[in-house]
mmCIF file of C-alpha atoms in Angstrom:
data_model
loop_
_atom_site.group_PDB
_atom_site.id
_atom_site.type_symbol
_atom_site.label_atom_id
_atom_site.label_comp_id
_atom_site.label_asym_id
_atom_site.label_seq_id
_atom_site.Cartn_x
_atom_site.Cartn_y
_atom_site.Cartn_z
ATOM 1 C CA GLN A 28 57.118 -52.768 23.489
ATOM 2 C CA CYS A 29 58.487 -49.360 24.444
ATOM 3 C CA PHE A 30 59.638 -48.667 20.895
ATOM 4 C CA ALA A 31 56.219 -49.641 19.589
ATOM 5 C CA ILE A 32 54.529 -47.382 22.161
ATOM 6 C CA THR A 33 56.755 -44.467 21.194
ATOM 7 C CA ALA A 34 55.611 -44.753 17.601
ATOM 8 C CA LEU A 35 51.960 -45.450 18.379
ATOM 9 C CA MET A 36 51.611 -42.636 20.911
ATOM 10 C CA SER A 37 53.226 -40.154 18.522
ATOM 11 C CA VAL A 38 50.685 -40.847 15.811
ATOM 12 C CA ILE A 39 47.681 -40.939 18.229
ATOM 13 C CA TRP A 40 48.801 -37.671 19.804
ATOM 14 C CA ILE A 41 48.723 -35.690 16.570
ATOM 15 C CA LEU A 42 45.509 -37.306 15.437
ATOM 16 C CA VAL A 43 43.342 -36.859 18.502
ATOM 17 C CA GLY A 44 45.340 -36.809 21.747
ATOM 18 C CA TYR A 45 46.531 -33.196 21.561
ATOM 19 C CA SER A 46 43.082 -31.973 20.755
ATOM 20 C CA ILE A 47 41.524 -33.831 23.709
ATOM 21 C CA TYR A 48 44.242 -32.284 25.895
ATOM 22 C CA ALA A 49 44.213 -28.670 24.547
ATOM 23 C CA GLY A 50 41.305 -28.335 22.049
ATOM 24 C CA GLY A 51 38.983 -26.351 24.297
ATOM 25 C CA ASP A 52 38.190 -25.086 27.793
ATOM 26 C CA GLY A 53 35.711 -27.808 28.789
ATOM 27 C CA ALA A 54 35.942 -29.056 32.385
ATOM 28 C CA PHE A 55 36.693 -32.682 31.446
ATOM 29 C CA TRP A 56 38.043 -32.826 27.955
ATOM 30 C CA GLY A 57 39.165 -30.548 25.214
ATOM 31 C CA GLY A 58 37.042 -31.795 22.332
ATOM 32 C CA LEU A 59 38.150 -32.487 18.753
ATOM 33 C CA ASP A 60 38.548 -28.981 17.386
ATOM 34 C CA LYS A 61 42.294 -29.495 17.019
ATOM 35 C CA ALA A 62 42.140 -33.102 15.795
ATOM 36 C CA PHE A 63 44.721 -33.740 13.097
ATOM 37 C CA LEU A 64 46.341 -30.519 14.423
ATOM 38 C CA ASN A 65 43.709 -28.547 12.637
ATOM 39 C CA GLY A 66 44.650 -24.853 12.411
ATOM 40 C CA LEU A 67 47.992 -25.230 14.246
ATOM 41 C CA HIS A 68 50.092 -25.128 11.053
ATOM 42 C CA GLN A 69 48.661 -21.813 9.856
ATOM 43 C CA LEU A 70 51.100 -18.986 9.247
ATOM 44 C CA ASN A 71 50.459 -15.509 10.687
ATOM 45 C CA SER A 72 50.750 -12.216 8.814
ATOM 46 C CA GLU A 73 54.486 -12.272 9.349
ATOM 47 C CA GLY A 74 54.784 -15.665 7.649
ATOM 48 C CA LYS A 75 55.543 -17.442 10.965
ATOM 49 C CA LEU A 76 53.665 -20.210 12.791
ATOM 50 C CA GLU A 77 50.967 -18.928 15.034
ATOM 51 C CA LEU A 78 51.818 -18.506 18.671
ATOM 52 C CA ALA A 79 50.305 -20.692 21.356
ATOM 53 C CA SER A 80 47.171 -19.311 22.981
ATOM 54 C CA GLY A 81 47.131 -18.211 26.560
ATOM 55 C CA ALA A 82 49.770 -16.752 28.873
ATOM 56 C CA LYS A 83 52.670 -18.710 27.410
ATOM 57 C CA SER A 84 52.369 -17.004 24.056
ATOM 58 C CA THR A 85 56.014 -16.570 23.107
ATOM 59 C CA TYR A 86 56.394 -19.795 21.136
ATOM 60 C CA PRO A 87 54.506 -21.556 18.353
ATOM 61 C CA GLU A 88 51.803 -23.972 19.493
ATOM 62 C CA MET A 89 53.503 -26.695 17.429
ATOM 63 C CA LEU A 90 56.201 -26.612 20.073
ATOM 64 C CA ASP A 91 53.598 -27.389 22.720
ATOM 65 C CA VAL A 92 52.458 -30.306 20.557
ATOM 66 C CA MET A 93 55.941 -31.692 20.396
ATOM 67 C CA PHE A 94 56.869 -31.186 24.071
ATOM 68 C CA GLN A 95 53.577 -32.571 25.422
ATOM 69 C CA MET A 96 53.988 -35.521 23.050
ATOM 70 C CA THR A 97 56.953 -36.664 25.066
ATOM 71 C CA PHE A 98 54.753 -36.904 28.207
ATOM 72 C CA ALA A 99 52.105 -38.759 26.191
ATOM 73 C CA ILE A 100 54.720 -41.286 25.160
ATOM 74 C CA ILE A 101 56.455 -41.859 28.430
ATOM 75 C CA THR A 102 53.315 -42.320 30.530
ATOM 76 C CA PRO A 103 52.062 -45.576 28.910
ATOM 77 C CA ALA A 104 55.675 -46.721 28.423
ATOM 78 C CA LEU A 105 56.165 -46.574 32.207
ATOM 79 C CA MET A 106 53.300 -48.929 32.639
ATOM 80 C CA VAL A 107 54.914 -51.769 30.658
ATOM 81 C CA GLY A 108 57.304 -52.599 33.543
ATOM 82 C CA ALA A 109 54.423 -53.609 35.828
ATOM 83 C CA PHE A 110 53.241 -56.439 33.667
ATOM 84 C CA ALA A 111 56.474 -57.429 31.961
ATOM 85 C CA GLU A 112 56.675 -60.939 30.407
ATOM 86 C CA ARG A 113 52.946 -61.621 30.477
ATOM 87 C CA MET A 114 50.805 -59.627 28.025
ATOM 88 C CA LYS A 115 50.195 -60.407 24.313
ATOM 89 C CA PHE A 116 51.809 -57.836 22.114
ATOM 90 C CA SER A 117 48.596 -57.274 20.067
ATOM 91 C CA SER A 118 46.559 -56.795 23.261
ATOM 92 C CA MET A 119 49.142 -54.370 24.636
ATOM 93 C CA LEU A 120 48.964 -52.199 21.503
ATOM 94 C CA VAL A 121 45.135 -51.984 21.594
ATOM 95 C CA PHE A 122 45.140 -51.395 25.350
ATOM 96 C CA MET A 123 47.725 -48.578 25.140
ATOM 97 C CA ALA A 124 45.917 -46.922 22.218
ATOM 98 C CA LEU A 125 42.576 -46.832 24.055
ATOM 99 C CA TRP A 126 44.164 -45.887 27.342
ATOM 100 C CA SER A 127 45.985 -42.890 25.830
ATOM 101 C CA ILE A 128 42.769 -41.557 24.333
ATOM 102 C CA LEU A 129 40.372 -42.303 27.229
ATOM 103 C CA VAL A 130 42.616 -41.901 30.273
ATOM 104 C CA TYR A 131 45.824 -39.998 29.644
ATOM 105 C CA ALA A 132 44.593 -37.219 27.358
ATOM 106 C CA PRO A 133 41.519 -36.340 29.510
ATOM 107 C CA ILE A 134 43.563 -36.218 32.735
ATOM 108 C CA ALA A 135 46.203 -34.060 30.976
ATOM 109 C CA HIS A 136 43.329 -31.704 30.064
ATOM 110 C CA TRP A 137 42.025 -31.677 33.654
ATOM 111 C CA VAL A 138 45.370 -30.448 34.931
ATOM 112 C CA TRP A 139 47.186 -28.619 32.168
ATOM 113 C CA GLY A 140 44.714 -28.024 29.371
ATOM 114 C CA GLY A 141 42.157 -25.721 31.067
ATOM 115 C CA GLY A 142 40.163 -28.351 32.853
ATOM 116 C CA TRP A 143 38.622 -28.521 36.282
ATOM 117 C CA LEU A 144 41.643 -29.487 38.386
ATOM 118 C CA GLY A 145 43.619 -26.558 36.889
ATOM 119 C CA ASP A 146 40.757 -24.306 37.893
ATOM 120 C CA LYS A 147 40.969 -25.641 41.459
ATOM 121 C CA GLY A 148 44.611 -24.446 41.633
ATOM 122 C CA ILE A 149 46.356 -27.827 41.669
ATOM 123 C CA ILE A 150 50.138 -27.767 41.430
ATOM 124 C CA ASP A 151 51.524 -30.305 38.937
ATOM 125 C CA PHE A 152 54.413 -28.656 37.229
ATOM 126 C CA ALA A 153 55.646 -31.584 35.163
ATOM 127 C CA GLY A 154 53.431 -34.585 35.743
ATOM 128 C CA GLY A 155 53.026 -35.972 39.247
ATOM 129 C CA THR A 156 49.325 -36.740 38.739
ATOM 130 C CA VAL A 157 49.146 -36.705 34.942
ATOM 131 C CA VAL A 158 52.137 -38.989 34.387
ATOM 132 C CA HIS A 159 53.273 -40.859 37.453
ATOM 133 C CA ILE A 160 50.173 -41.511 39.559
ATOM 134 C CA ASN A 161 48.341 -42.176 36.394
ATOM 135 C CA ALA A 162 50.839 -44.745 35.032
ATOM 136 C CA GLY A 163 51.563 -46.288 38.409
ATOM 137 C CA VAL A 164 47.879 -46.963 39.248
ATOM 138 C CA ALA A 165 47.143 -48.262 35.776
ATOM 139 C CA GLY A 166 50.212 -50.552 35.990
ATOM 140 C CA LEU A 167 49.004 -51.969 39.275
ATOM 141 C CA VAL A 168 45.548 -52.699 37.819
ATOM 142 C CA ALA A 169 47.098 -54.340 34.787
ATOM 143 C CA CYS A 170 49.480 -56.588 36.728
ATOM 144 C CA ILE A 171 46.678 -57.726 39.058
ATOM 145 C CA MET A 172 44.275 -58.452 36.205
ATOM 146 C CA LEU A 173 46.953 -60.355 34.287
ATOM 147 C CA GLY A 174 48.068 -62.373 37.273
ATOM 148 C CA LYS A 175 51.505 -63.211 38.540
ATOM 149 C CA ARG A 176 54.376 -64.447 36.432
ATOM 150 C CA THR A 177 54.818 -68.202 36.429
ATOM 151 C CA GLY A 178 56.824 -69.140 39.535
ATOM 152 C CA TYR A 179 56.438 -65.790 41.265
ATOM 153 C CA PRO A 180 57.367 -65.208 44.077
ATOM 154 C CA ASN A 181 58.980 -68.572 44.826
ATOM 155 C CA THR A 182 61.313 -68.588 41.794
ATOM 156 C CA MET A 183 64.347 -66.290 41.980
ATOM 157 C CA MET A 184 63.952 -63.583 39.372
ATOM 158 C CA SER A 185 67.071 -61.416 39.542
ATOM 159 C CA PRO A 186 67.625 -58.351 37.328
ATOM 160 C CA HIS A 187 68.768 -59.468 33.850
ATOM 161 C CA ASN A 188 71.661 -57.020 33.741
ATOM 162 C CA LEU A 189 72.465 -54.725 36.590
ATOM 163 C CA GLY A 190 74.855 -52.672 34.418
ATOM 164 C CA TYR A 191 72.019 -51.917 32.006
ATOM 165 C CA THR A 192 69.879 -50.958 34.952
ATOM 166 C CA LEU A 193 72.421 -48.407 36.121
ATOM 167 C CA MET A 194 72.881 -47.072 32.593
ATOM 168 C CA GLY A 195 69.107 -46.698 32.203
ATOM 169 C CA ALA A 196 68.873 -44.907 35.585
ATOM 170 C CA ALA A 197 71.657 -42.550 34.565
ATOM 171 C CA ILE A 198 69.890 -41.752 31.306
ATOM 172 C CA LEU A 199 66.639 -41.180 33.165
ATOM 173 C CA TRP A 200 68.340 -38.866 35.683
ATOM 174 C CA VAL A 201 69.814 -36.685 32.936
ATOM 175 C CA GLY A 202 66.721 -36.806 30.799
ATOM 176 C CA TRP A 203 64.549 -35.682 33.744
ATOM 177 C CA PHE A 204 66.106 -32.232 33.560
ATOM 178 C CA GLY A 205 64.425 -31.879 30.153
ATOM 179 C CA PHE A 206 61.049 -32.750 31.535
ATOM 180 C CA ASN A 207 61.278 -30.658 34.685
ATOM 181 C CA ALA A 208 63.314 -27.615 33.591
ATOM 182 C CA GLY A 209 61.776 -27.799 30.158
ATOM 183 C CA SER A 210 58.298 -27.408 31.659
ATOM 184 C CA ALA A 211 59.194 -23.770 32.357
ATOM 185 C CA VAL A 212 58.895 -23.343 28.603
ATOM 186 C CA ALA A 213 61.685 -20.740 28.785
ATOM 187 C CA ALA A 214 65.316 -20.304 29.889
ATOM 188 C CA ASN A 215 64.322 -18.375 33.052
ATOM 189 C CA GLU A 216 64.446 -18.441 36.862
ATOM 190 C CA THR A 217 61.711 -21.118 37.004
ATOM 191 C CA ALA A 218 63.767 -23.418 34.842
ATOM 192 C CA VAL A 219 66.837 -22.843 37.017
ATOM 193 C CA ILE A 220 64.909 -23.693 40.168
ATOM 194 C CA ALA A 221 63.391 -26.762 38.537
ATOM 195 C CA MET A 222 66.776 -28.064 37.459
ATOM 196 C CA LEU A 223 68.407 -27.597 40.886
ATOM 197 C CA VAL A 224 65.622 -29.059 42.940
ATOM 198 C CA THR A 225 65.421 -32.025 40.570
ATOM 199 C CA GLN A 226 69.016 -32.854 41.319
ATOM 200 C CA VAL A 227 68.653 -32.343 45.038
ATOM 201 C CA ALA A 228 65.491 -34.497 45.361
ATOM 202 C CA ALA A 229 66.970 -37.357 43.337
ATOM 203 C CA ALA A 230 70.158 -37.337 45.379
ATOM 204 C CA ALA A 231 68.302 -37.251 48.731
ATOM 205 C CA ALA A 232 65.945 -40.053 47.634
ATOM 206 C CA ALA A 233 68.838 -42.256 46.436
ATOM 207 C CA LEU A 234 70.498 -41.901 49.854
ATOM 208 C CA GLY A 235 67.182 -42.410 51.674
ATOM 209 C CA TRP A 236 66.472 -45.687 49.886
ATOM 210 C CA MET A 237 70.086 -46.902 50.281
ATOM 211 C CA PHE A 238 70.279 -46.186 53.983
ATOM 212 C CA PHE A 239 66.991 -47.845 54.817
ATOM 213 C CA GLU A 240 67.772 -50.853 52.620
ATOM 214 C CA TRP A 241 71.119 -50.994 54.452
ATOM 215 C CA MET A 242 69.297 -51.032 57.789
ATOM 216 C CA HIS A 243 66.787 -53.691 56.809
ATOM 217 C CA HIS A 244 68.943 -56.057 54.737
ATOM 218 C CA GLY A 245 72.387 -55.441 56.096
ATOM 219 C CA LYS A 246 73.874 -54.318 52.792
ATOM 220 C CA PRO A 247 73.344 -51.383 50.395
ATOM 221 C CA SER A 248 72.783 -52.246 46.711
ATOM 222 C CA ALA A 249 73.315 -50.507 43.325
ATOM 223 C CA LEU A 250 69.767 -51.517 42.388
ATOM 224 C CA GLY A 251 68.477 -49.834 45.528
ATOM 225 C CA ILE A 252 70.294 -46.547 45.044
ATOM 226 C CA ALA A 253 69.167 -46.455 41.333
ATOM 227 C CA SER A 254 65.568 -47.105 42.432
ATOM 228 C CA GLY A 255 65.780 -44.410 45.072
ATOM 229 C CA ALA A 256 67.072 -41.861 42.526
ATOM 230 C CA VAL A 257 64.097 -42.519 40.269
ATOM 231 C CA ALA A 258 61.737 -42.276 43.238
ATOM 232 C CA GLY A 259 63.099 -38.793 43.995
ATOM 233 C CA LEU A 260 62.830 -37.724 40.403
ATOM 234 C CA VAL A 261 59.220 -38.820 40.431
ATOM 235 C CA ALA A 262 58.402 -36.949 43.691
ATOM 236 C CA ILE A 263 59.922 -33.664 42.628
ATOM 237 C CA THR A 264 58.186 -33.694 39.201
ATOM 238 C CA PRO A 265 54.913 -32.005 40.378
ATOM 239 C CA ALA A 266 56.739 -29.691 42.753
ATOM 240 C CA ALA A 267 59.737 -28.515 40.702
ATOM 241 C CA ALA A 268 58.663 -24.875 40.364
ATOM 242 C CA ASN A 269 57.204 -24.448 43.843
ATOM 243 C CA VAL A 270 59.593 -25.884 46.455
ATOM 244 C CA SER A 271 62.945 -24.647 47.550
ATOM 245 C CA PRO A 272 66.155 -26.688 47.450
ATOM 246 C CA MET A 273 65.683 -27.512 51.158
ATOM 247 C CA GLY A 274 62.077 -28.460 50.519
ATOM 248 C CA ALA A 275 63.288 -30.715 47.682
ATOM 249 C CA LEU A 276 65.695 -32.330 50.158
ATOM 250 C CA LEU A 277 62.778 -33.222 52.456
ATOM 251 C CA LEU A 278 60.576 -34.366 49.604
ATOM 252 C CA GLY A 279 63.297 -36.532 48.094
ATOM 253 C CA PHE A 280 64.277 -38.181 51.329
ATOM 254 C CA ALA A 281 60.597 -38.906 52.195
ATOM 255 C CA SER A 282 60.061 -40.400 48.712
ATOM 256 C CA GLY A 283 63.112 -42.630 48.934
ATOM 257 C CA ILE A 284 61.935 -44.086 52.209
ATOM 258 C CA GLY A 285 58.292 -44.272 51.240
ATOM 259 C CA CYS A 286 58.968 -45.934 47.852
ATOM 260 C CA PHE A 287 61.389 -48.400 49.436
ATOM 261 C CA TYR A 288 58.694 -49.599 51.813
ATOM 262 C CA ALA A 289 56.023 -49.672 49.122
ATOM 263 C CA SER A 290 58.245 -51.702 46.826
ATOM 264 C CA THR A 291 59.279 -54.225 49.470
ATOM 265 C CA LYS A 292 56.935 -54.448 52.482
ATOM 266 C CA LEU A 293 53.665 -53.334 50.884
ATOM 267 C CA LYS A 294 54.293 -55.420 47.760
ATOM 268 C CA ARG A 295 54.890 -58.580 49.779
ATOM 269 C CA LEU A 296 51.957 -57.808 52.072
ATOM 270 C CA LEU A 297 49.462 -57.436 49.166
ATOM 271 C CA GLY A 298 51.068 -60.154 47.005
ATOM 272 C CA TYR A 299 50.804 -58.460 43.601
ATOM 273 C CA ASP A 300 53.521 -59.040 40.893
ATOM 274 C CA ASP A 301 54.655 -55.605 39.741
ATOM 275 C CA SER A 302 57.797 -56.661 37.922
ATOM 276 C CA LEU A 303 59.587 -53.319 37.979
ATOM 277 C CA ASP A 304 57.805 -51.671 40.949
ATOM 278 C CA VAL A 305 55.934 -49.230 38.750
ATOM 279 C CA PHE A 306 53.281 -48.721 41.482
ATOM 280 C CA GLY A 307 55.786 -48.654 44.313
ATOM 281 C CA VAL A 308 58.036 -46.022 42.697
ATOM 282 C CA HIS A 309 55.825 -44.004 40.326
ATOM 283 C CA ALA A 310 52.413 -44.050 41.973
ATOM 284 C CA ILE A 311 53.700 -43.758 45.531
ATOM 285 C CA GLY A 312 56.443 -41.293 44.597
ATOM 286 C CA GLY A 313 53.926 -39.278 42.663
ATOM 287 C CA ILE A 314 51.504 -39.221 45.600
ATOM 288 C CA ILE A 315 54.274 -38.140 48.031
ATOM 289 C CA GLY A 316 55.285 -35.334 45.696
ATOM 290 C CA ALA A 317 51.738 -34.234 44.830
ATOM 291 C CA ILE A 318 50.714 -34.029 48.471
ATOM 292 C CA GLY A 319 54.103 -32.776 49.812
ATOM 293 C CA VAL A 320 54.199 -29.780 47.440
ATOM 294 C CA GLY A 321 50.903 -28.649 49.034
ATOM 295 C CA ILE A 322 52.821 -27.924 52.211
ATOM 296 C CA LEU A 323 56.331 -27.116 50.998
ATOM 297 C CA CYS A 324 55.166 -24.562 48.431
ATOM 298 C CA ALA A 325 54.171 -22.160 51.203
ATOM 299 C CA PRO A 326 56.122 -18.931 50.609
ATOM 300 C CA SER A 327 56.630 -18.191 54.322
ATOM 301 C CA GLY A 328 56.459 -19.780 57.778
ATOM 302 C CA LEU A 329 58.661 -22.823 57.051
ATOM 303 C CA GLY A 330 62.052 -21.047 57.392
ATOM 304 C CA VAL A 331 64.699 -22.452 55.007
ATOM 305 C CA PHE A 332 62.095 -24.977 53.819
ATOM 306 C CA SER A 333 59.706 -22.252 52.528
ATOM 307 C CA GLY A 334 58.692 -22.543 48.914
ATOM 308 C CA TYR A 335 57.888 -20.200 46.039
ATOM 309 C CA GLY A 336 54.159 -19.829 46.088
ATOM 310 C CA PHE A 337 50.741 -21.535 45.860
ATOM 311 C CA GLY A 338 48.801 -22.576 42.756
ATOM 312 C CA ALA A 339 46.527 -20.258 40.792
ATOM 313 C CA GLY A 340 43.835 -18.691 42.950
ATOM 314 C CA VAL A 341 45.095 -20.400 46.125
ATOM 315 C CA ASN A 342 46.335 -18.409 49.121
ATOM 316 C CA SER A 343 46.744 -20.869 52.015
ATOM 317 C CA VAL A 344 48.226 -24.308 52.781
ATOM 318 C CA GLY A 345 44.799 -25.654 53.630
ATOM 319 C CA GLN A 346 43.397 -24.666 50.206
ATOM 320 C CA GLN A 347 46.459 -26.013 48.439
ATOM 321 C CA LEU A 348 46.348 -29.344 50.244
ATOM 322 C CA SER A 349 42.662 -29.662 49.412
ATOM 323 C CA ALA A 350 43.452 -29.129 45.719
ATOM 324 C CA GLN A 351 46.301 -31.571 45.788
ATOM 325 C CA LEU A 352 44.256 -34.288 47.610
ATOM 326 C CA LEU A 353 41.429 -33.748 45.124
ATOM 327 C CA GLY A 354 43.815 -34.184 42.242
ATOM 328 C CA VAL A 355 45.337 -37.372 43.659
ATOM 329 C CA GLY A 356 42.002 -38.915 44.546
ATOM 330 C CA SER A 357 40.276 -38.136 41.315
ATOM 331 C CA THR A 358 43.292 -39.400 39.241
ATOM 332 C CA VAL A 359 43.442 -42.683 41.186
ATOM 333 C CA LEU A 360 39.726 -43.251 40.926
ATOM 334 C CA TYR A 361 39.333 -42.373 37.268
ATOM 335 C CA THR A 362 42.441 -44.288 36.227
ATOM 336 C CA THR A 363 41.485 -47.375 38.206
ATOM 337 C CA VAL A 364 37.930 -47.574 36.842
ATOM 338 C CA MET A 365 38.826 -46.806 33.219
ATOM 339 C CA THR A 366 41.796 -49.149 33.179
ATOM 340 C CA VAL A 367 39.625 -52.006 34.483
ATOM 341 C CA ILE A 368 37.016 -51.276 31.801
ATOM 342 C CA ILE A 369 39.565 -51.069 28.934
ATOM 343 C CA LEU A 370 41.461 -54.194 29.961
ATOM 344 C CA THR A 371 38.131 -56.094 30.296
ATOM 345 C CA VAL A 372 37.090 -55.140 26.788
ATOM 346 C CA VAL A 373 40.507 -56.024 25.363
ATOM 347 C CA LYS A 374 40.357 -59.363 27.208
ATOM 348 C CA MET A 375 36.987 -60.138 25.730
ATOM 349 C CA LEU A 376 38.100 -59.274 22.195
ATOM 350 C CA LEU A 377 41.695 -60.507 22.067
ATOM 351 C CA GLY A 378 42.625 -62.097 25.441
ATOM 352 C CA LEU A 379 45.332 -60.510 27.596
ATOM 353 C CA ARG A 380 47.868 -63.085 28.632
ATOM 354 C CA VAL A 381 50.258 -65.275 26.661
ATOM 355 C CA THR A 382 50.131 -69.022 27.098
ATOM 356 C CA ASP A 383 52.193 -70.755 29.754
ATOM 357 C CA GLU A 384 54.391 -72.244 27.033
ATOM 358 C CA GLN A 385 55.039 -68.821 25.454
ATOM 359 C CA GLU A 386 55.858 -67.315 28.821
ATOM 360 C CA THR A 387 58.275 -70.151 29.686
ATOM 361 C CA GLU A 388 60.041 -70.041 26.332
ATOM 362 C CA GLY A 389 60.163 -66.238 26.351
ATOM 363 C CA LEU A 390 58.189 -63.573 24.476
ATOM 364 C CA ASP A 391 61.197 -62.515 22.353
ATOM 365 C CA ILE A 392 61.115 -65.860 20.552
ATOM 366 C CA THR A 393 57.416 -66.753 20.713
ATOM 367 C CA LEU A 394 55.904 -63.389 19.763
ATOM 368 C CA HIS A 395 58.702 -61.761 17.722
ATOM 369 C CA ASP A 396 60.904 -64.650 16.471
ATOM 370 C CA GLU A 397 64.074 -62.970 17.642
ATOM 371 C CA ARG A 398 66.510 -62.998 20.544
ATOM 372 C CA GLY A 399 68.223 -60.305 22.556
ATOM 373 C CA TYR A 400 71.497 -62.318 22.237
ATOM 374 C CA ASN A 401 72.541 -64.728 19.493
ATOM 375 C CA LEU A 402 75.587 -66.438 21.005
#
């Protein structure tokens, strides 16, 4: 599913996604002026690709297309973990295609493409609202609408391969430097800060999750420390250019604890079946980071925890918190409503869930006629 999403999102992005994100300065969407990358491949008088418009005008806009494509790919791919083992492959493809066009690209425009949240001064350096809250909330909606896996929560469903989990977490941790430091779009001081605070937040969150799991369950676990590291990476994503290393320490520790409780206590309390805790880690971590940066970005008054400045046009913690809360609330509301609508339409046209027999036998065999292991 993730490989298919990578291919599908890449094609959709160059056809219409990038244009909706960056095609104009409308409040809610960018239009279709840059559909099919119209005009972006033109050479200037020096025989070079035209530079990107706006303040970051030291690189060709084609680079922006490619870099932003990675975010457009990972956001729907994150969602897959919430409803693992339940959705038809055909329905998943249609859902993801519609969701990327109608939900992801417009929200990316709101925040990064000259839209209304950017005008309000929201801080979202590398995707707290655009990527993580967006995917986490949509994943929660999807797993609720699909229903629980057969046997959940009474049947034991342990991780398939803990070694693979740790390898995946390690790859994520290293790859996250590309997302966060790369969002500086230059090898400069901002990239240095983003890389350092990314490491600090991930480390603090890993320890926070581990210690609280230890307190509650009597033993620390490798799965817990890996989950905590990802929670910290999520939380620092919107804040990477605006908080200090000590601020990142606070933000990471808070996200490790908050995501631990969301993925255990809250999940059991509400009874939803989010297979890989996409909501508990990505949505909750994204919310903690998006709101926390509103305080920790303050350039003075917090001592060693003071940050590196407010968002565009903002000059106080109160204003910044208002912008952050507005961004979080509008993302949650829009994503929830649109995801429900899209899934309802797909359900009417194709159905959403595989049969009980297909789920029991396994989707590898029943939908793809192949196995992960032929022993």
